[in-house]
């Protein structure tokens, strides 16, 4: 009788995609306009899914506000209105593609949740480009 | 060759979250503003998913209108423009959290569907707070 | 060179539509299911529009956060997770239709804004039913 | 460590639902207004999901633009601003229900993707009527 | 103290854009893929705005359901699941561009509304292409 | 008989809000997290409205694709995947608030349109924060 609980949050950040081991030409050819040296940015839409059994006394798997506060404290505080490449420790040596950002957020939140709860992270880079980790 | 068919419906209802076995203080501390004694309300957005094999003669797993009519007759007729705690039989002794409402709706609709069809219910309490039952 | 600045906020409330001067029959015939005595509810979506000239030093007509804080302090604090008929002073003798709620919110916010700024309030009762005051 | 990558595209098409082996009466009774002989149409919203492991050098499972180009070349070019029944080869003998269109699109795209990648297709016929193939 | 009341409705229709007084070449060059001889189609999203003073007894300018029923009876009944060019009388000699469809709908609804009420029609051909008549 | 035609486009950009004539303290107190020295970013949603009379031969005020191409050539080409402060000439000495970006875009597009057409620009910085210029 497992129920999935979803909470959507948003953060606005700058980033740049490139591989420092590559030439400028190769970076341009692979990452195109996403490799702009002065960065560009997105309104990232983040949907966190937590799965478990509802507590019989409250009817909650996890309270929406509790989940929202966890995301704000452990993700948004570090990501919102930041430059992902320059202002956060996670993307010093990791390209901030949507795939990698979703994996980083999953690793951050996984540590904050009880083991009986499962976790999935969906991240929208734009309305039409998005990722989910782990894939079902 | 199973296909999932989804139909979205809406209902507008009042509710209050609390556990009658608890003190007012405990209810306030756990349920916060959702425990307002005079109720509050939501536009619930309901997405019902039915999975099966398309009929070779029609190309349908289940016709969208058939699914919509089932939801209207067995769910919306009882939930729309109602007070979930006072006007429905299901939440007399069950706290109407999003989790519990989704489970109740699943139990109602499960009885209306052929056994060869699988059923999942997603319920949005707000745009950013939603649940799914059963969790995949 | 006037610019309109918009901020969207949300509140979840219960309400009931009826006219106490009328018989039950007349209330039912005019207000239908919106006259449910135990209330029903909505996720109200509120879009506040403030029009003025940008300040040359900041580039702002009004900062989004300032506008958001005004709405939260003067509207949401009184309306969110409340019963509009029973928990607020404005709808004791005024039917909480979308039209009347929008006019009440306009009157509340008008007092908080400098005279050089114009104000319009849009209120969504559902995704498909909404109002704006004053009408352009 | 599999990640799902989603790309949303749109196409606008006319179609008609009917089974040529049936009488007009039976077609009308099963397909109703969708059986209009002069066709009707939809803005189809298509979400393609591709699942795999991110490449360690790029951080991509598949680049959003690569996926978008594949969909445009192999699906939209044939479906957008077309009559699905008359202008495409796939629905000469197959009823263009949402279920069947999703299966056709899946078969088209499956051939274009590396075997290490999984594929799912979601198709919205309207905002409230949609399907997914294969069902998870 | 005028308030604008909005109701959103939807219809799904096929159409073709062309000018019968022109050559095929000119039609193709002006209307492009919208000139497909076998038609294409859209989920049209229609937002009707009616402006007036709220009735002091009800708090309504016009009841949402009344407005919805007017649109269903006088517009959707004729447009939904139809071919605009072939199945309706309005576009026999009038090109069914979004502009012209909006003007036709305005003329239909204007006759159904009391003179003290103002009317505006917004029509979405796609999420990103839409029109409004009359322009404010 | 004027009709408004709307086209929605998107661009993803980095920016930073600050006034170089002010101290760091004053910039922080006025612009808060929007003053992050390494920039942040947004998916800007741009809705351009052009008003005029439909051409009797085509039924168009302006073709959606023509309007889209104008926006792409004169706005998106300069703004999309850019740093508004560093990569464009317009915000060297002008703070890139939503208000100022909308005015800049209006000035760019005004030069591209015939005088018989009116122009309004709406710009969404986030889903809930947006502006319009000129204000009606």
CSV table of N, CA and C in Angstrom, one decimal, chain B residues 8 10 12-14 33-34 36 38-45 80-83 86-87 125-127, chain C residues 8 10 12-14 33-34 36 38-45 80-83 86-87 125-127:
chain,number,residue,atom,x,y,z
B,8,UNK,N,-8.1,13.1,-17.2
B,8,UNK,CA,-8.1,14.1,-16.1
B,8,UNK,C,-9.5,14.7,-15.8
B,10,UNK,N,-11.7,17.0,-12.4
B,10,UNK,CA,-11.5,18.0,-11.4
B,10,UNK,C,-12.7,18.0,-10.4
B,12,UNK,N,-14.1,20.3,-6.7
B,12,UNK,CA,-13.8,21.4,-5.8
B,12,UNK,C,-14.4,21.0,-4.4
B,13,UNK,N,-13.7,20.9,-3.4
B,13,UNK,CA,-14.2,20.4,-2.1
B,13,UNK,C,-13.6,21.1,-0.9
B,14,UNK,N,-14.3,21.1,0.2
B,14,UNK,CA,-13.8,21.5,1.5
B,14,UNK,C,-13.3,20.3,2.3
B,33,UNK,N,-2.3,24.8,9.7
B,33,UNK,CA,-3.4,25.6,9.2
B,33,UNK,C,-4.4,24.6,8.5
B,34,UNK,N,-4.0,23.4,8.2
B,34,UNK,CA,-4.9,22.5,7.5
B,34,UNK,C,-6.0,22.0,8.5
B,36,UNK,N,-7.9,24.0,10.4
B,36,UNK,CA,-8.9,25.0,10.6
B,36,UNK,C,-10.2,24.4,10.9
B,38,UNK,N,-13.2,25.5,10.8
B,38,UNK,CA,-14.3,25.8,9.8
B,38,UNK,C,-13.9,25.3,8.4
B,39,UNK,N,-12.9,24.5,8.2
B,39,UNK,CA,-12.5,23.9,6.9
B,39,UNK,C,-11.8,24.9,6.0
B,40,UNK,N,-11.1,24.4,5.0
B,40,UNK,CA,-10.6,25.2,3.9
B,40,UNK,C,-10.9,24.3,2.7
B,41,UNK,N,-10.4,24.7,1.5
B,41,UNK,CA,-10.8,23.9,0.4
B,41,UNK,C,-9.7,23.9,-0.8
B,42,UNK,N,-10.0,23.0,-1.7
B,42,UNK,CA,-9.1,22.9,-2.9
B,42,UNK,C,-9.9,22.6,-4.1
B,43,UNK,N,-9.2,23.0,-5.3
B,43,UNK,CA,-9.6,22.4,-6.6
B,43,UNK,C,-8.8,21.2,-6.8
B,44,UNK,N,-9.3,20.0,-6.5
B,44,UNK,CA,-8.6,18.8,-6.7
B,44,UNK,C,-8.5,18.4,-8.1
B,45,UNK,N,-7.3,18.1,-8.6
B,45,UNK,CA,-7.1,17.7,-10.0
B,45,UNK,C,-6.8,16.2,-9.9
B,80,UNK,N,-17.6,16.3,-5.6
B,80,UNK,CA,-17.5,17.7,-6.1
B,80,UNK,C,-18.5,18.7,-5.4
B,81,UNK,N,-18.0,19.8,-5.0
B,81,UNK,CA,-18.8,20.8,-4.3
B,81,UNK,C,-19.3,20.2,-3.0
B,82,UNK,N,-18.5,19.4,-2.3
B,82,UNK,CA,-18.9,18.8,-1.1
B,82,UNK,C,-17.8,19.1,0.0
B,83,UNK,N,-18.2,18.9,1.2
B,83,UNK,CA,-17.3,18.9,2.4
B,83,UNK,C,-16.9,17.4,2.6
B,86,UNK,N,-17.7,16.0,6.1
B,86,UNK,CA,-19.1,15.9,6.6
B,86,UNK,C,-20.1,15.3,5.6
B,87,UNK,N,-19.8,15.5,4.3
B,87,UNK,CA,-20.8,15.1,3.3
B,87,UNK,C,-20.6,13.8,2.6
B,125,UNK,N,-3.5,18.1,-4.9
B,125,UNK,CA,-4.2,18.9,-3.9
B,125,UNK,C,-4.0,20.4,-4.3
B,126,UNK,N,-2.8,20.7,-4.7
B,126,UNK,CA,-2.5,22.0,-5.3
B,126,UNK,C,-1.6,21.7,-6.5
B,127,UNK,N,-1.2,22.8,-7.2
B,127,UNK,CA,-0.3,22.6,-8.4
B,127,UNK,C,1.0,21.9,-8.0
C,8,UNK,N,1.8,36.7,-9.0
C,8,UNK,CA,0.8,35.7,-8.8
C,8,UNK,C,1.0,35.0,-7.4
C,10,UNK,N,-1.4,32.4,-4.3
C,10,UNK,CA,-2.4,31.4,-4.2
C,10,UNK,C,-3.0,31.3,-2.8
C,12,UNK,N,-6.0,28.8,-0.5
C,12,UNK,CA,-6.9,27.7,-0.5
C,12,UNK,C,-7.9,27.9,0.5
C,13,UNK,N,-9.2,28.0,0.1
C,13,UNK,CA,-10.2,28.4,1.1
C,13,UNK,C,-11.5,27.7,0.8
C,14,UNK,N,-12.4,27.6,1.9
C,14,UNK,CA,-13.7,27.1,1.7
C,14,UNK,C,-14.7,28.3,1.6
C,33,UNK,N,-25.1,23.8,-6.7
C,33,UNK,CA,-24.2,23.1,-5.8
C,33,UNK,C,-23.2,24.0,-5.1
C,34,UNK,N,-23.1,25.3,-5.5
C,34,UNK,CA,-22.3,26.2,-4.8
C,34,UNK,C,-22.9,26.6,-3.5
C,36,UNK,N,-24.0,24.4,-1.2
C,36,UNK,CA,-23.8,23.3,-0.2
C,36,UNK,C,-23.6,23.9,1.2
C,38,UNK,N,-22.6,22.7,3.9
C,38,UNK,CA,-21.3,22.4,4.6
C,38,UNK,C,-20.1,22.9,3.8
C,39,UNK,N,-20.3,23.8,2.9
C,39,UNK,CA,-19.2,24.5,2.1
C,39,UNK,C,-18.6,23.5,1.1
C,40,UNK,N,-17.8,24.2,0.2
C,40,UNK,CA,-16.9,23.5,-0.7
C,40,UNK,C,-15.7,24.4,-0.7
C,41,UNK,N,-14.8,24.1,-1.7
C,41,UNK,CA,-13.6,25.0,-1.6
C,41,UNK,C,-12.8,25.1,-2.9
C,42,UNK,N,-11.8,25.9,-2.9
C,42,UNK,CA,-11.1,26.2,-4.1
C,42,UNK,C,-9.6,26.5,-3.8
C,43,UNK,N,-8.7,26.2,-4.8
C,43,UNK,CA,-7.4,26.8,-4.8
C,43,UNK,C,-7.5,28.1,-5.6
C,44,UNK,N,-7.7,29.2,-4.9
C,44,UNK,CA,-7.8,30.5,-5.6
C,44,UNK,C,-6.4,30.9,-6.1
C,45,UNK,N,-6.3,31.3,-7.4
C,45,UNK,CA,-5.1,31.8,-8.0
C,45,UNK,C,-5.3,33.3,-8.2
C,80,UNK,N,-6.0,32.5,3.4
C,80,UNK,CA,-5.5,31.2,3.1
C,80,UNK,C,-5.8,30.2,4.2
C,81,UNK,N,-6.3,29.0,3.8
C,81,UNK,CA,-6.7,27.9,4.7
C,81,UNK,C,-7.8,28.4,5.7
C,82,UNK,N,-8.7,29.3,5.1
C,82,UNK,CA,-9.8,29.8,5.9
C,82,UNK,C,-11.2,29.4,5.2
C,83,UNK,N,-12.2,29.6,6.0
C,83,UNK,CA,-13.6,29.6,5.5
C,83,UNK,C,-13.9,31.1,5.3
C,86,UNK,N,-17.1,32.2,7.2
C,86,UNK,CA,-17.1,32.2,8.7
C,86,UNK,C,-15.8,32.8,9.3
C,87,UNK,N,-14.7,32.8,8.7
C,87,UNK,CA,-13.4,33.1,9.3
C,87,UNK,C,-12.9,34.5,9.0
C,125,UNK,N,-11.1,31.3,-9.8
C,125,UNK,CA,-11.8,30.4,-8.9
C,125,UNK,C,-11.4,28.9,-9.3
C,126,UNK,N,-11.4,28.7,-10.6
C,126,UNK,CA,-10.9,27.4,-11.1
C,126,UNK,C,-10.1,27.8,-12.3
C,127,UNK,N,-9.4,26.8,-13.0
C,127,UNK,CA,-8.6,27.1,-14.2
C,127,UNK,C,-9.5,27.8,-15.3
